[in-house]
Amino acid sequence: MRRPLRSGFWTSALCLAAGCASFGDGSSLVPGRSTLADVRTSMGEPAMQWVDADHSVQLSYPRGPAGFQSYMVYVDASGRLVRIQNVMDSSSFYRIERGMTEQDVLRILGPSVPHWTSNFPARRELVWEWRYCDEFNHSARFDVLFDSDTRLVRTSYGHPEMESQLDPRICAR
């Protein structure tokens, strides 16, 4: 009887030591009632944040490279939660347009996974990449290609993950 308990303990301890403790997704937060402090308590410190002229705040919570979500949290000028949105979906990807700046892309998708950023000097191209679940519930990547001189978007596209990149876990939404 002790063995499963001990095994579960060690699995949890190893998981925490390996850094696989998860961050909150904000599911306990209530728009209009939860505050910016509640968001930070539930979801942790954001990877990026922006304060708009009207004093509203946008926070970015990427969950890669292992996760398939990247959350944008919107808080109004009075400090109340407006909404939480997973931006790793086609509606967000369709907003990426040729000629956008890096900052424009960051405000839509949040930061890409740093070690998936690629620079191709001969092509004068910089590529940022995110992981997501496609419409068929398959693990996929979304790439934004920038001109490395102007730092403006050239193009963007989604593609299935290569077999060598596949995670043995099921792609969860």
Short mmCIF file of C-alpha atoms in Angstrom, two decimals:
data_model
loop_
_atom_site.label_atom_id
_atom_site.label_comp_id
_atom_site.label_asym_id
_atom_site.label_seq_id
_atom_site.Cartn_x
_atom_site.Cartn_y
_atom_site.Cartn_z
CA MET A 1 0.00 0.00 0.00
CA ARG A 2 2.84 2.40 0.69
CA ARG A 3 4.49 1.97 -2.68
CA PRO A 4 1.92 3.94 -4.78
CA LEU A 5 1.92 6.75 -2.22
CA ARG A 6 5.70 6.87 -2.18
CA SER A 7 5.81 6.70 -5.98
CA GLY A 8 3.33 9.57 -6.26
CA PHE A 9 5.36 11.63 -3.82
CA TRP A 10 8.58 11.13 -5.76
CA THR A 11 6.90 11.82 -9.09
CA SER A 12 5.56 15.11 -7.73
CA ALA A 13 8.90 16.02 -6.19
CA LEU A 14 10.77 15.30 -9.42
CA CYS A 15 8.24 17.23 -11.45
CA LEU A 16 8.64 20.29 -9.22
CA ALA A 17 12.43 19.98 -9.25
CA ALA A 18 12.38 19.78 -13.04
CA GLY A 19 10.39 22.99 -13.28
CA CYS A 20 7.18 21.46 -14.60
CA ALA A 21 4.94 23.10 -12.03
CA SER A 22 2.15 24.75 -13.98
CA PHE A 23 1.05 28.36 -13.90
CA GLY A 24 -2.59 29.24 -13.41
CA ASP A 25 -4.72 29.87 -16.47
CA GLY A 26 -6.85 32.45 -14.69
CA SER A 27 -9.95 30.22 -14.73
CA SER A 28 -10.77 31.30 -11.16
CA LEU A 29 -10.76 34.99 -12.12
CA VAL A 30 -14.03 36.85 -12.73
CA PRO A 31 -14.25 39.70 -15.27
CA GLY A 32 -15.48 42.92 -13.66
CA ARG A 33 -14.72 41.66 -10.16
CA SER A 34 -11.13 40.35 -10.14
CA THR A 35 -8.36 42.91 -9.86
CA LEU A 36 -4.90 43.24 -11.38
CA ALA A 37 -3.49 41.97 -8.07
CA ASP A 38 -5.77 38.92 -8.31
CA VAL A 39 -4.47 38.25 -11.83
CA ARG A 40 -0.85 38.38 -10.66
CA THR A 41 -1.63 36.12 -7.68
CA SER A 42 -3.41 33.57 -9.86
CA MET A 43 -1.27 33.67 -13.00
CA GLY A 44 2.10 34.92 -11.76
CA GLU A 45 4.23 37.68 -13.19
CA PRO A 46 3.61 38.33 -16.89
CA ALA A 47 6.32 37.92 -19.51
CA MET A 48 5.38 41.33 -20.92
CA GLN A 49 2.95 44.11 -20.13
CA TRP A 50 1.75 47.29 -21.76
CA VAL A 51 -0.01 50.30 -20.28
CA ASP A 52 -2.18 52.18 -22.75
CA ALA A 53 -2.86 55.93 -22.82
CA ASP A 54 -6.20 55.36 -21.03
CA HIS A 55 -4.29 53.50 -18.24
CA SER A 56 -5.72 50.10 -19.19
CA VAL A 57 -3.21 47.27 -18.98
CA GLN A 58 -2.48 44.29 -21.22
CA LEU A 59 -0.44 41.39 -19.78
CA SER A 60 1.13 38.51 -21.71
CA TYR A 61 1.36 35.00 -20.25
CA PRO A 62 3.01 32.60 -22.73
CA ARG A 63 2.95 28.95 -21.65
CA GLY A 64 5.50 27.58 -24.13
CA PRO A 65 7.61 25.84 -25.07
CA ALA A 66 5.78 22.80 -23.66
CA GLY A 67 2.38 24.49 -23.47
CA PHE A 68 0.00 25.17 -26.32
CA GLN A 69 -1.45 28.42 -24.95
CA SER A 70 -0.42 32.02 -24.68
CA TYR A 71 -2.82 34.16 -22.68
CA MET A 72 -3.46 37.87 -23.02
CA VAL A 73 -5.08 39.45 -20.00
CA TYR A 74 -6.86 42.79 -20.33
CA VAL A 75 -7.44 45.01 -17.28
CA ASP A 76 -9.34 48.31 -17.44
CA ALA A 77 -8.13 51.67 -16.12
CA SER A 78 -9.83 51.05 -12.76
CA GLY A 79 -7.78 47.87 -12.28
CA ARG A 80 -10.59 45.38 -12.97
CA LEU A 81 -10.23 42.34 -15.21
CA VAL A 82 -11.94 42.74 -18.58
CA ARG A 83 -11.05 39.38 -20.18
CA ILE A 84 -8.50 36.60 -20.54
CA GLN A 85 -7.89 35.28 -24.04
CA ASN A 86 -5.81 32.39 -25.34
CA VAL A 87 -4.27 33.97 -28.45
CA MET A 88 -2.87 30.75 -29.94
CA ASP A 89 -5.67 30.37 -32.47
CA SER A 90 -6.46 31.20 -36.07
CA SER A 91 -8.38 34.40 -35.21
CA SER A 92 -5.20 35.85 -33.68
CA PHE A 93 -2.95 34.47 -36.43
CA TYR A 94 -5.11 36.09 -39.12
CA ARG A 95 -4.44 39.48 -37.51
CA ILE A 96 -0.72 39.25 -38.35
CA GLU A 97 -0.16 41.23 -41.56
CA ARG A 98 2.72 42.11 -43.82
CA GLY A 99 4.38 45.35 -42.69
CA MET A 100 3.57 45.03 -38.97
CA THR A 101 6.33 45.82 -36.49
CA GLU A 102 7.72 43.42 -33.90
CA GLN A 103 5.82 45.37 -31.22
CA ASP A 104 2.56 44.93 -33.17
CA VAL A 105 3.12 41.16 -33.23
CA LEU A 106 4.02 41.05 -29.54
CA ARG A 107 0.77 42.84 -28.64
CA ILE A 108 -1.21 40.21 -30.56
CA LEU A 109 0.65 36.96 -29.75
CA GLY A 110 3.05 37.75 -26.92
CA PRO A 111 6.68 36.65 -27.00
CA SER A 112 7.73 33.62 -29.00
CA VAL A 113 9.81 30.82 -27.56
CA PRO A 114 13.34 32.34 -27.45
CA HIS A 115 15.26 29.21 -28.47
CA TRP A 116 12.99 28.78 -31.50
CA THR A 117 13.97 32.20 -32.85
CA SER A 118 16.06 31.83 -35.98
CA ASN A 119 18.12 34.35 -37.90
CA PHE A 120 18.95 33.72 -41.55
CA PRO A 121 21.52 36.40 -42.51
CA ALA A 122 21.81 35.35 -46.17
CA ARG A 123 18.05 35.84 -46.56
CA ARG A 124 17.96 38.88 -44.25
CA GLU A 125 15.23 37.10 -42.32
CA LEU A 126 14.34 36.69 -38.65
CA VAL A 127 11.78 34.02 -37.65
CA TRP A 128 9.76 33.89 -34.43
CA GLU A 129 7.84 30.71 -33.60
CA TRP A 130 4.98 29.69 -31.28
CA ARG A 131 3.41 26.32 -30.49
CA TYR A 132 -0.35 25.76 -30.66
CA CYS A 133 -3.08 23.18 -31.24
CA ASP A 134 -4.49 23.40 -34.75
CA GLU A 135 -8.15 23.00 -35.77
CA PHE A 136 -7.65 19.21 -35.95
CA ASN A 137 -6.26 19.09 -32.40
CA HIS A 138 -2.75 18.39 -33.66
CA SER A 139 0.40 19.97 -32.32
CA ALA A 140 1.53 22.74 -34.68
CA ARG A 141 3.80 25.75 -34.94
CA PHE A 142 3.05 29.30 -36.09
CA ASP A 143 5.90 31.29 -37.65
CA VAL A 144 6.23 35.00 -38.26
CA LEU A 145 9.01 35.98 -40.66
CA PHE A 146 10.49 39.47 -40.34
CA ASP A 147 12.85 41.36 -42.63
CA SER A 148 15.94 41.47 -40.40
CA ASP A 149 16.87 44.95 -41.67
CA THR A 150 13.52 46.73 -41.26
CA ARG A 151 12.12 44.40 -38.53
CA LEU A 152 8.77 44.41 -40.36
CA VAL A 153 6.67 41.30 -41.01
CA ARG A 154 7.24 39.70 -44.40
CA THR A 155 4.83 36.80 -43.97
CA SER A 156 3.45 34.29 -41.48
CA TYR A 157 2.20 30.71 -41.62
CA GLY A 158 1.25 27.70 -39.54
CA HIS A 159 2.58 24.17 -40.02
CA PRO A 160 2.38 20.80 -38.26
CA GLU A 161 5.19 19.99 -35.87
CA MET A 162 7.84 17.76 -37.33
CA GLU A 163 7.88 14.22 -35.95
CA SER A 164 11.08 14.92 -34.04
CA GLN A 165 9.37 17.85 -32.27
CA LEU A 166 6.22 16.00 -31.25
CA ASP A 167 5.43 15.79 -27.60
CA PRO A 168 4.14 12.42 -26.44
CA ARG A 169 1.27 14.16 -24.64
CA ILE A 170 -2.04 14.70 -26.38
CA CYS A 171 -2.55 18.18 -27.78
CA ALA A 172 -4.97 19.69 -25.29
CA ARG A 173 -7.03 22.79 -25.76
#
